[in-house]
XYZ file of C-alpha atoms in Angstrom:
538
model
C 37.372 -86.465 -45.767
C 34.503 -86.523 -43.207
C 31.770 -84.882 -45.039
C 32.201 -87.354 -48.457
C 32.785 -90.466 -45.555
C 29.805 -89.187 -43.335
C 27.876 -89.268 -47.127
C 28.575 -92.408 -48.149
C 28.382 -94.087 -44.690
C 24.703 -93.054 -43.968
C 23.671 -92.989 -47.652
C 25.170 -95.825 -49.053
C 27.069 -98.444 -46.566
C 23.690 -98.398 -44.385
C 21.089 -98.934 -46.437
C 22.979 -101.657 -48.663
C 24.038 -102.861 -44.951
C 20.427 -102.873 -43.968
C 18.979 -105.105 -46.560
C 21.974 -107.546 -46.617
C 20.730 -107.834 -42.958
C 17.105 -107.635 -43.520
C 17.827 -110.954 -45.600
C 20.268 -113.104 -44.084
C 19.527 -112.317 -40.107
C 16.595 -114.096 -38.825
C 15.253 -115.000 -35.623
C 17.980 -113.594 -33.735
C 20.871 -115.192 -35.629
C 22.946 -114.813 -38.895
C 21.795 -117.252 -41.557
C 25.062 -117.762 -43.401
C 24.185 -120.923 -44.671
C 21.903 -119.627 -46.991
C 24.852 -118.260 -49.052
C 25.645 -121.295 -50.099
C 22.215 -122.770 -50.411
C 20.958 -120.068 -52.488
C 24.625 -120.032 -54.563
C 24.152 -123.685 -55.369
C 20.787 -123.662 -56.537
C 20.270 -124.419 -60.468
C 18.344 -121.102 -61.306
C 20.379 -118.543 -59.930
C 23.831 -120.615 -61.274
C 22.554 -120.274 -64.706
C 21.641 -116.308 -63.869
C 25.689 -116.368 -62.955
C 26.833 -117.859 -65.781
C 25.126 -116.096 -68.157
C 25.901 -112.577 -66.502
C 29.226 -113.628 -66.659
C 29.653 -115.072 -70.073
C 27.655 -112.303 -71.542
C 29.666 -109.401 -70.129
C 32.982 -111.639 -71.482
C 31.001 -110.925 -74.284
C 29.784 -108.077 -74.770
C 33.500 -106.499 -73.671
C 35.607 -108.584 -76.610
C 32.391 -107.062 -79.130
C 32.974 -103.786 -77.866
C 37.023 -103.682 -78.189
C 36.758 -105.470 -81.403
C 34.155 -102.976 -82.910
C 35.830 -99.530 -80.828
C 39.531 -99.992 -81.381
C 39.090 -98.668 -85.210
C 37.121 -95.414 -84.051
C 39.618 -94.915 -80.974
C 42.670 -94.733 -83.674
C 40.736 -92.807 -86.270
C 39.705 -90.314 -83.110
C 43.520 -90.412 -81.597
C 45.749 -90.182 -84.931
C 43.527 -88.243 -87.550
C 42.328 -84.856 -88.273
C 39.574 -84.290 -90.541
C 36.868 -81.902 -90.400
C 33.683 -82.784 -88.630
C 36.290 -84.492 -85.665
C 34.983 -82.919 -83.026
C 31.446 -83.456 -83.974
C 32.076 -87.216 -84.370
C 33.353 -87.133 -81.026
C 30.385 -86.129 -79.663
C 27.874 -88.134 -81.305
C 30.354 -91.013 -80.017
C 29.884 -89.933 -76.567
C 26.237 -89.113 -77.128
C 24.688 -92.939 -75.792
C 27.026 -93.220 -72.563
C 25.377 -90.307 -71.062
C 21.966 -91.758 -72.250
C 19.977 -93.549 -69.289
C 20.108 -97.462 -70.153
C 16.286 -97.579 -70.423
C 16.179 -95.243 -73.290
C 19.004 -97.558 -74.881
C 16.898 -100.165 -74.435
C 14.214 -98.416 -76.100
C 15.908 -96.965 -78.996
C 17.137 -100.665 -79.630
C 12.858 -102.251 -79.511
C 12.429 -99.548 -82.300
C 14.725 -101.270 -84.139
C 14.772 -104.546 -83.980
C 11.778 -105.336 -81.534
C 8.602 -106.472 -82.424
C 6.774 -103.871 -84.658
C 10.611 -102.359 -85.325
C 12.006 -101.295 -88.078
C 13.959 -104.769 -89.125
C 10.264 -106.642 -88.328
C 8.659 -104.053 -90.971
C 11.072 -103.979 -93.743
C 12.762 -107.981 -93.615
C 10.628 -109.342 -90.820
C 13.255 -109.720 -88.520
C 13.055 -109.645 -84.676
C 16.132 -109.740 -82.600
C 14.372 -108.723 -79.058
C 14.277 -111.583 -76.439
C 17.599 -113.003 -78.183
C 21.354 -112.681 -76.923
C 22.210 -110.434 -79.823
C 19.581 -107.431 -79.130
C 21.737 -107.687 -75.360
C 25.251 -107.554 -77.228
C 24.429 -105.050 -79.560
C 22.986 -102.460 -77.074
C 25.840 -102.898 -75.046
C 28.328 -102.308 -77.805
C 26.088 -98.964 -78.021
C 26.139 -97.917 -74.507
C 30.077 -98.604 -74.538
C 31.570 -97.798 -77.571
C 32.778 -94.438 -75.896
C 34.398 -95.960 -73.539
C 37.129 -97.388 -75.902
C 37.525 -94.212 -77.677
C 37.765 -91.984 -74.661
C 39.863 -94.287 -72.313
C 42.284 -95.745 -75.151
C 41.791 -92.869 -77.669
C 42.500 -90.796 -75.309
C 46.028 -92.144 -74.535
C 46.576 -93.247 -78.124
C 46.481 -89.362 -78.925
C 49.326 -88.899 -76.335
C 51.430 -91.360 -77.760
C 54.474 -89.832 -79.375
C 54.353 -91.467 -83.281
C 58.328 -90.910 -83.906
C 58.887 -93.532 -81.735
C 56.814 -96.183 -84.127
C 57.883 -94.010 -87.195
C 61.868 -95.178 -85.588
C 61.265 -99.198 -85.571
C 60.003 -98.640 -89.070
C 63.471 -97.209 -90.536
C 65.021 -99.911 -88.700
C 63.724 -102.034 -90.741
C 60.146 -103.099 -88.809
C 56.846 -104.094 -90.760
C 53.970 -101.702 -89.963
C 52.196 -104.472 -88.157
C 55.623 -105.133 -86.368
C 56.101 -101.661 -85.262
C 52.634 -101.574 -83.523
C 52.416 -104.683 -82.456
C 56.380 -104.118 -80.459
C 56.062 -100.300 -79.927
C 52.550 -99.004 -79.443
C 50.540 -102.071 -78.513
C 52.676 -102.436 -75.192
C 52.095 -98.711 -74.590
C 48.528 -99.112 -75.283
C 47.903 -102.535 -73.215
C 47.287 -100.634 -69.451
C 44.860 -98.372 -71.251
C 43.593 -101.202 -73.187
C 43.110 -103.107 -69.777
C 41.884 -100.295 -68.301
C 38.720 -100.114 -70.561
C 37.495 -103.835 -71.162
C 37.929 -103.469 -67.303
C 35.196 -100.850 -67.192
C 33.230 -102.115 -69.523
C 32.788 -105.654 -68.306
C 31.637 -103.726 -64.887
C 28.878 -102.048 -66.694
C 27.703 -104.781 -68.808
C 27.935 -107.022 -65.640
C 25.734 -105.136 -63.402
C 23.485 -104.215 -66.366
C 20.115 -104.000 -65.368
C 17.898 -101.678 -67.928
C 19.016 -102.973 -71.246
C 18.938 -106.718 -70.278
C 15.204 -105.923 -68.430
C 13.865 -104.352 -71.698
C 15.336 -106.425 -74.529
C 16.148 -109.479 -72.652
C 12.671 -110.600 -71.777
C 11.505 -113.148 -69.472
C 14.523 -115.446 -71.273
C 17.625 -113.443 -70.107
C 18.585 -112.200 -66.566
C 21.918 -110.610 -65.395
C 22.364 -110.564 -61.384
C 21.071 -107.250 -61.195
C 17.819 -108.485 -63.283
C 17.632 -111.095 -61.098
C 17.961 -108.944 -57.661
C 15.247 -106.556 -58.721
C 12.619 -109.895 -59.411
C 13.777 -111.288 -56.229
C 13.190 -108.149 -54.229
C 10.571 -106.494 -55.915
C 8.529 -109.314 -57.461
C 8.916 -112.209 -54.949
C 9.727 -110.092 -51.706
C 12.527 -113.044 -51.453
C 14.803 -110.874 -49.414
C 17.219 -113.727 -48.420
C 18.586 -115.074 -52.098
C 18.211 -110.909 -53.072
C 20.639 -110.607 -50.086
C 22.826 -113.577 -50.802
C 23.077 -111.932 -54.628
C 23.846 -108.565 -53.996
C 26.582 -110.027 -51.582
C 28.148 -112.115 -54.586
C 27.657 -108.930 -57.054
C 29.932 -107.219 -54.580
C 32.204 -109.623 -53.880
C 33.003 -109.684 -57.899
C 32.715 -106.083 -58.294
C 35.130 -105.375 -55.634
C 37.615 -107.770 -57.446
C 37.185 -106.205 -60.592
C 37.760 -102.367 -58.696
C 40.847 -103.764 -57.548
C 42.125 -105.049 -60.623
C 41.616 -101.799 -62.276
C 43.293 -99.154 -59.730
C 46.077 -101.052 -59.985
C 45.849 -100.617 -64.425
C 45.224 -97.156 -64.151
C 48.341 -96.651 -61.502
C 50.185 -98.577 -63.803
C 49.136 -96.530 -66.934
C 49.917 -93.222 -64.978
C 53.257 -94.055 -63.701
C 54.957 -96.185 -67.397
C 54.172 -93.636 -70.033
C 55.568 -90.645 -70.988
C 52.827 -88.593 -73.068
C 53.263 -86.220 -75.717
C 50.608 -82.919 -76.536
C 47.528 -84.668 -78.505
C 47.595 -82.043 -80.983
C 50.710 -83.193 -82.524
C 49.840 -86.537 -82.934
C 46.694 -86.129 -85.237
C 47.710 -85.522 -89.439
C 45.366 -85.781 -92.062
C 44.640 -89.352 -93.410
C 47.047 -90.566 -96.796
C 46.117 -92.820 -98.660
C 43.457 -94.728 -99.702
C 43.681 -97.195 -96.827
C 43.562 -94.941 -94.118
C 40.323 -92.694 -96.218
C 39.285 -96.047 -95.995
C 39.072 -96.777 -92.331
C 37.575 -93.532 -91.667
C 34.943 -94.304 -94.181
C 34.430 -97.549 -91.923
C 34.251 -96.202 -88.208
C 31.778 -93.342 -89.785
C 29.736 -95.929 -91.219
C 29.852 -98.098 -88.071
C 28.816 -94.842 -85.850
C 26.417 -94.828 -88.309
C 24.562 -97.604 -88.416
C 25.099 -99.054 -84.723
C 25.279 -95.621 -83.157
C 22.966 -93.026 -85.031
C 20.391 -95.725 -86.458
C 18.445 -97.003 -83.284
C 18.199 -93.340 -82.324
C 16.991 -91.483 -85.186
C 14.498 -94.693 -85.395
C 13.556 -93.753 -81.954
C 12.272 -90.219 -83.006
C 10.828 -91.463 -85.450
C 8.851 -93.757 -84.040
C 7.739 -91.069 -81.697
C 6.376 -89.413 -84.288
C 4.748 -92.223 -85.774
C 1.340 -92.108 -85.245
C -1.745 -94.046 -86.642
C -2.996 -91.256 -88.258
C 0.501 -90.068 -89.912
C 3.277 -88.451 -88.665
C 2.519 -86.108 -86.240
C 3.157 -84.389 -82.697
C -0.112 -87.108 -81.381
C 2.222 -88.751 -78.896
C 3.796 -85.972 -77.272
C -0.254 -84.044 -76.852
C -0.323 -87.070 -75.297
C 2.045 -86.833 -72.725
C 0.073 -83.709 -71.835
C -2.666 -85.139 -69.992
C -3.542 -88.083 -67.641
C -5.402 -91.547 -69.194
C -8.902 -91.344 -67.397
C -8.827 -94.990 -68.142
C -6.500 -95.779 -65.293
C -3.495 -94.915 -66.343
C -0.042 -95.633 -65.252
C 0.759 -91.997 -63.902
C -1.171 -90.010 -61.300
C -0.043 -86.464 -63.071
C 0.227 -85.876 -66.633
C 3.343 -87.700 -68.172
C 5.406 -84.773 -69.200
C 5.758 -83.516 -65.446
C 7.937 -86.418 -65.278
C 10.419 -84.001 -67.555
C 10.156 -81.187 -64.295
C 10.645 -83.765 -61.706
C 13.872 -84.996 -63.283
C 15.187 -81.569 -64.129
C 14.473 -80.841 -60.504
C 15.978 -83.805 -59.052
C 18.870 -83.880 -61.594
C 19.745 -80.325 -60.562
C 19.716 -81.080 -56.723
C 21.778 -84.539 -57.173
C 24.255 -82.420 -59.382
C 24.877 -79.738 -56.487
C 24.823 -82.328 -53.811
C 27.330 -84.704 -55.596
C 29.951 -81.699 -56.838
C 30.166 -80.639 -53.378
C 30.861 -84.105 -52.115
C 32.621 -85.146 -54.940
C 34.301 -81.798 -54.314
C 35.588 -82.623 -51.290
C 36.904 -86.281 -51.517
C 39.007 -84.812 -54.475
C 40.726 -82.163 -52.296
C 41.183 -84.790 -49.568
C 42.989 -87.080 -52.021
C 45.241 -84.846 -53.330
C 46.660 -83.526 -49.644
C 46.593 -87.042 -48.097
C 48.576 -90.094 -48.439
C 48.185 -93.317 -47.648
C 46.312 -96.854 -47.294
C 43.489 -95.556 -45.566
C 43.169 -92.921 -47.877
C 43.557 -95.868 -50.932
C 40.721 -97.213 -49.391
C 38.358 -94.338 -49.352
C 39.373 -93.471 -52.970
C 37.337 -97.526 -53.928
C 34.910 -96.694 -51.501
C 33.895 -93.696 -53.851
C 34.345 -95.980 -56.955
C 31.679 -98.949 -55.465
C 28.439 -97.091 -56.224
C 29.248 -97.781 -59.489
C 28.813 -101.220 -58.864
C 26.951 -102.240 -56.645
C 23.341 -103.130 -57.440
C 21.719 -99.887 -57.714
C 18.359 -101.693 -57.153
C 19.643 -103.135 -53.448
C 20.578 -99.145 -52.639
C 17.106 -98.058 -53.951
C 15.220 -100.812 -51.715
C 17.726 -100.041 -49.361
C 16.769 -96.923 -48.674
C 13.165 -97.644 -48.228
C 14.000 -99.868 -45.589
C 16.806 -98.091 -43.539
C 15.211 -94.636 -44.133
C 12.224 -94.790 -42.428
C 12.461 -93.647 -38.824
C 13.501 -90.355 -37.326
C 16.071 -88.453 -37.745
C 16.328 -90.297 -41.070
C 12.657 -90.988 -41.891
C 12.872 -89.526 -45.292
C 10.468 -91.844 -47.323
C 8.335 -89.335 -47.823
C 11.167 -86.573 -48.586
C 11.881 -85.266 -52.145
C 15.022 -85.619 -51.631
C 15.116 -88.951 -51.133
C 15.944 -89.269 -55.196
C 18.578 -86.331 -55.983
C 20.393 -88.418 -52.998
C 20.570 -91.726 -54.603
C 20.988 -90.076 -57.642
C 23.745 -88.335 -56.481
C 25.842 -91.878 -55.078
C 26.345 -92.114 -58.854
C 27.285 -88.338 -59.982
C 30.132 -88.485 -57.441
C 32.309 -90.592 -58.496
C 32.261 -88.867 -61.882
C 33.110 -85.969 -60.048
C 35.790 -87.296 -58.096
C 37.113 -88.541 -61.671
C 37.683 -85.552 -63.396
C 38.245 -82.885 -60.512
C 41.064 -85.077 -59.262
C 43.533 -84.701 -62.013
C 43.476 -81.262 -62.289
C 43.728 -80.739 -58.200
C 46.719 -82.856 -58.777
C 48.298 -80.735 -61.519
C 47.815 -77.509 -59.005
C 51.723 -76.640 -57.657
C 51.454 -76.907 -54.168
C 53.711 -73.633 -54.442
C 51.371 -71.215 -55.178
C 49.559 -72.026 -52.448
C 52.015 -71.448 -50.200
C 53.095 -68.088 -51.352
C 49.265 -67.201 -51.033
C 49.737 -68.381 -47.326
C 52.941 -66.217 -46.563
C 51.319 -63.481 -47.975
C 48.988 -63.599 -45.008
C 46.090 -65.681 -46.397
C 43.714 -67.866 -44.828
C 43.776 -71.465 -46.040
C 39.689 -70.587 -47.226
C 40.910 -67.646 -49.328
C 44.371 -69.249 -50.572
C 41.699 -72.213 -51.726
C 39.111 -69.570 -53.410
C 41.934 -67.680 -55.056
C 44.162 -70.016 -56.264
C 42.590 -73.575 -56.406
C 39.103 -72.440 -57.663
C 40.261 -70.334 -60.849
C 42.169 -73.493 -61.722
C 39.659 -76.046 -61.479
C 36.639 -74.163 -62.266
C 36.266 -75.683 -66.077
C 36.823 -78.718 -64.540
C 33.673 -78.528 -62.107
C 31.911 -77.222 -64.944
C 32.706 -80.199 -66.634
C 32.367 -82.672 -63.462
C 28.540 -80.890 -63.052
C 27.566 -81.289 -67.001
C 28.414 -85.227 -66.518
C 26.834 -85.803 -63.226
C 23.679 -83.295 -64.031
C 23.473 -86.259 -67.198
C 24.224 -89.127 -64.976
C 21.596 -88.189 -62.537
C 18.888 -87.452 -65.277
C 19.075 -91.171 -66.487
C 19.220 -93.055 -63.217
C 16.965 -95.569 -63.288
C 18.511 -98.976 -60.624
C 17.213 -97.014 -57.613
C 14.770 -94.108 -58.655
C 12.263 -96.671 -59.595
C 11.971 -97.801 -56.117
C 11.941 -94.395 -54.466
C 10.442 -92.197 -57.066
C 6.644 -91.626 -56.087
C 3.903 -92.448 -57.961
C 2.909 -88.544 -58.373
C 6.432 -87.441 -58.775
C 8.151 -90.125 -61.709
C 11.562 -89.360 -63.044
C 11.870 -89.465 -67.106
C 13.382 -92.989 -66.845
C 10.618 -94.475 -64.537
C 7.987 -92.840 -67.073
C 9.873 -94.565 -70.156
C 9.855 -97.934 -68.345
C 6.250 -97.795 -66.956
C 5.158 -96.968 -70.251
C 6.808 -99.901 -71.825
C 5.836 -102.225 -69.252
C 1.933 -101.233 -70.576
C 0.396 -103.020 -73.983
C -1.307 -100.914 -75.983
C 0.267 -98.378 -78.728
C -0.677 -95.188 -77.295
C 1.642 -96.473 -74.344
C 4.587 -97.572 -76.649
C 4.278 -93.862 -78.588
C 4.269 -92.025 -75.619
C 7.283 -94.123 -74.431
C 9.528 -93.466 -77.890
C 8.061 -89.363 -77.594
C 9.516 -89.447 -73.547
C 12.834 -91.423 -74.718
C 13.484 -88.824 -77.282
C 12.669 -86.248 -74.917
C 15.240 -87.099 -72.316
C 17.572 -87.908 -75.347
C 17.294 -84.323 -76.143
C 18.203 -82.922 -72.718
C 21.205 -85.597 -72.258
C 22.712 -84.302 -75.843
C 22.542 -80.774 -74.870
C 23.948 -81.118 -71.900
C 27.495 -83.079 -73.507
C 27.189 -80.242 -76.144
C 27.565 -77.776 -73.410
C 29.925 -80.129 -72.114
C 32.721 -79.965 -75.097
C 32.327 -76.675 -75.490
C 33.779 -76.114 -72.350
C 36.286 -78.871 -71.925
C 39.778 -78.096 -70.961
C 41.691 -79.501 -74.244
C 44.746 -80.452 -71.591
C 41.869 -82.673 -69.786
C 40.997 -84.026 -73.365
C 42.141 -87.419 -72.704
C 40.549 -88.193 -69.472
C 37.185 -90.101 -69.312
């Protein structure tokens, strides 16, 4: 445990502990009262209410929308299934800036609603709902899909010749079974839509701000570092709560259900009903899944001459007119490659390590460190990014000017993924084998490289393919650290935006569908090399 607690201590408690201090300690003395000044102004309680209400939201659209797609995925086999699955998973890996982005080509100004019906849905509630519904849709499918497949059907198939309704049978048998995984993911998803930060700061305009919004303006726009203080501290306080509440749904899930193998679950649709309902969830992928990306390419390779490659010559050079970038915008594709690569080593080996310690130690403390790996997720990824331009800046840690400095905070969020996946299978290892490797006379290092490794090497390979993603899209933090010579692929796409002009908003969609591109082979790679017996885990 002391390398991944040595990690997180210097690269995550202290910096977030820094600027919580930089803001509320003044003059010698802790300035507590400003908690409750700053909570109790009229401003920031509308921010909390609407971050709030909107991630209540956003989590009822997504189950309501997802549950069809996470049957159709768990209980039917049809060809093009796995294929579906992955263009499912395709927008969770997706940085939330390109989201945002593929949802302006849509429905923003100059979009493809505004051009054909005239209709804008930017700067409203909806555009904010919709895109979330996007980013999370895979959540539902993979979290309750995932234990839906498991689900043994005789039992349901039994309360039917007992004389049960089909909405009876569900609704006694499999909905129970299916309420700890159901729990699990609105759980999840409220925690991303309520610490969303690039969707809301993209489509939501100047009219909508989440706490995370709201945290970046304060520190980066006002240099208020007292209410940005006061609001990370009540972003942590609720995402602690909400951590809590869902370790104990996923113990509960683990330790009530008795799971059957997924592939003998899944039967060919009968009937017309059930052809039916997958008609619907491919439709829905569709048109709420597929649309705002393929309008995304095209846009970027809309240009005013035609349709063309314009945009992406563009990206070759720099504007002599004073630009937004110092280098040509397409090094911004070898800078995140490069950085994506380093956080993907750094956070395996971390993530690496935390796994092995949880699955040989026992414990409290040990509970504790397992939601200490789980905050990143979180907490406000812009506090850790200012964070560490404040608390990183004097020897031995003066690494401000470091390249580094990104693949690190990039890599706060690949480990928990990590830590996710490896920790099942570490789990599943018997403890036996290793034993009889140790009574044969070998060393704990070689029992682990011969036994352990061979076991869990697809699931590294599949821990690295989701935090190599992860890391590519970070955006929270990067765009604080990332220098102005050296932009990562997200920081480009939101610069670029943040510019008028349409050369700008090309080379934006051309950069988006860039970094699309590498995210979607990456997950490719990614199935292909899935364990199936890890199929249901996130």
């Amino acid at each position: 445990m002391a390398g991944p607690v040595v990690f997180f201590a210097v690269f995550f408690a202290y910096p977030v502990t820094a600027i919580v201090g930089r803001g509320l300690h003044d003059g010698g003395a802790w300035q507590f009262g400003r908690v409750a000044e700053v909570a109790g102004r009229p401003e920031i309680l509308r921010v909390l209410w609407f971050t709030t209400w909107q991630a209540l939201a956003s989590t009822a659209l997504t189950l309501l929308i997802a549950l069809p797609g996470a049957y159709v995925l768990a209980r039917f086999d049809f060809p093009g299934r796995r294929l579906l699955r992955a263009v499912v998973t395709v927008p969770f890996v997706l940085p939330t800036v390109v989201v945002g982005t593929a949802f302006l080509a849509l429905i923003g100004r100059g979009g493809l609603l505004d051009e054909l019906w005239g209709v804008r849905l930017d700067t409203t509630v909806w555009a904010i709902l919709l895109a979330h519904v996007f980013f999370n849709y895979a959540v539902v499918v993979r979290t309750v899909g995932g234990l839906w497949a498991q689900l043994d059907p005789r039992q349901e198939e039994a309360a039917r010749v007992l004389g049960a309704g089909r909405f009876t049978a569900w609704r006694r048998v499999t909905l129970p079974a299916l309420v700890p995984s159901l729990a699990a993911a609105a759980l999840m998803v409220f925690l991303f839509t309520f610490t969303s930060f690039g969707v809301v700061q993209i489509l939501g305009g100047p009219t909508f701000s989440t706490l995370e919004v709201e945290i970046y303006r304060q520190t980066a726009d006002l240099l208020d570092l007292p209410t940005a203080a006061v609001l990370t501290l009540i972003q942590f306080a609720a995402v602690g709560a909400i951590l809590a509440v869902h370790a104990r749904t996923v113990r509960r899930r683990e330790s009530t259900l008795r799971l059957v193998d997924p592939a003998r679950t899944a039967r060919r649709p009968r009937g017309a009903g059930q052809w039916a309902l997958l008609a619907g969830v491919v439709a829905t992928v569709l048109v709420l899944l597929v649309a705002p990306l393929a309008v995304l390419v095209e846009r970027s390779f809309d240009t005013p001459g035609g349709y063309g490659l314009a945009y992406y010559r563009a990206l070759t050079v720099v504007d002599s007119r004073g630009g937004t970038f110092l280098v040509p915008p397409v090094e911004a594709i070898r800078n995140s490659l490069e950085y994506a690569a380093a956080a993907t080593a750094i956070s395996v080996v971390v993530g690496g390590l935390a796994a092995a310690a949880l699955t040989r130690r026992a414990g409290r403390l040990v509970r504790g460190f397992d939601a200490l790996l789980m905050l990143p997720l979180g907490v406000s990824a812009v506090t850790v990014g200012f964070g560490f331009l404040i608390a990183l800046d004097e020897p031995p840690l003066d690494l401000r000017t470091s390249w580094i400095l990104v693949p690190l905070a990039q890599a706060l969020v690949g480990v928990p993924f990590v830590v996710r996946i490896v920790l099942p299978v570490l789990r599943a290892v018997d403890a036996r084998l290793r034993e009889a490797a140790s009574v044969l006379g070998a060393s704990p290092l070689r029992a682990w490289r011969e036994v352990d490794l061979p076991l869990v090497r697809r699931a590294l390979l599949v821990a690295a393919g989701f935090a190599f993603a992860v890391s590519l899209g970070e955006f929270g933090a990067t765009v604080f650290i990332a220098r102005p010579d050296n932009p990562t692929l997200p920081v480009a796409v939101a610069r670029l935006l943040g510019r008028p002009g349409e050369l700008n908003y090309g080379q934006a969609m051309a950069l988006s569908t860039v970094l699309m591109a590498v995210c979607a082979v990456a997950l490719l790679a990614l199935e292909r090399i899935r364990p199936d017996k890890t199929s249901g885990e996130f």
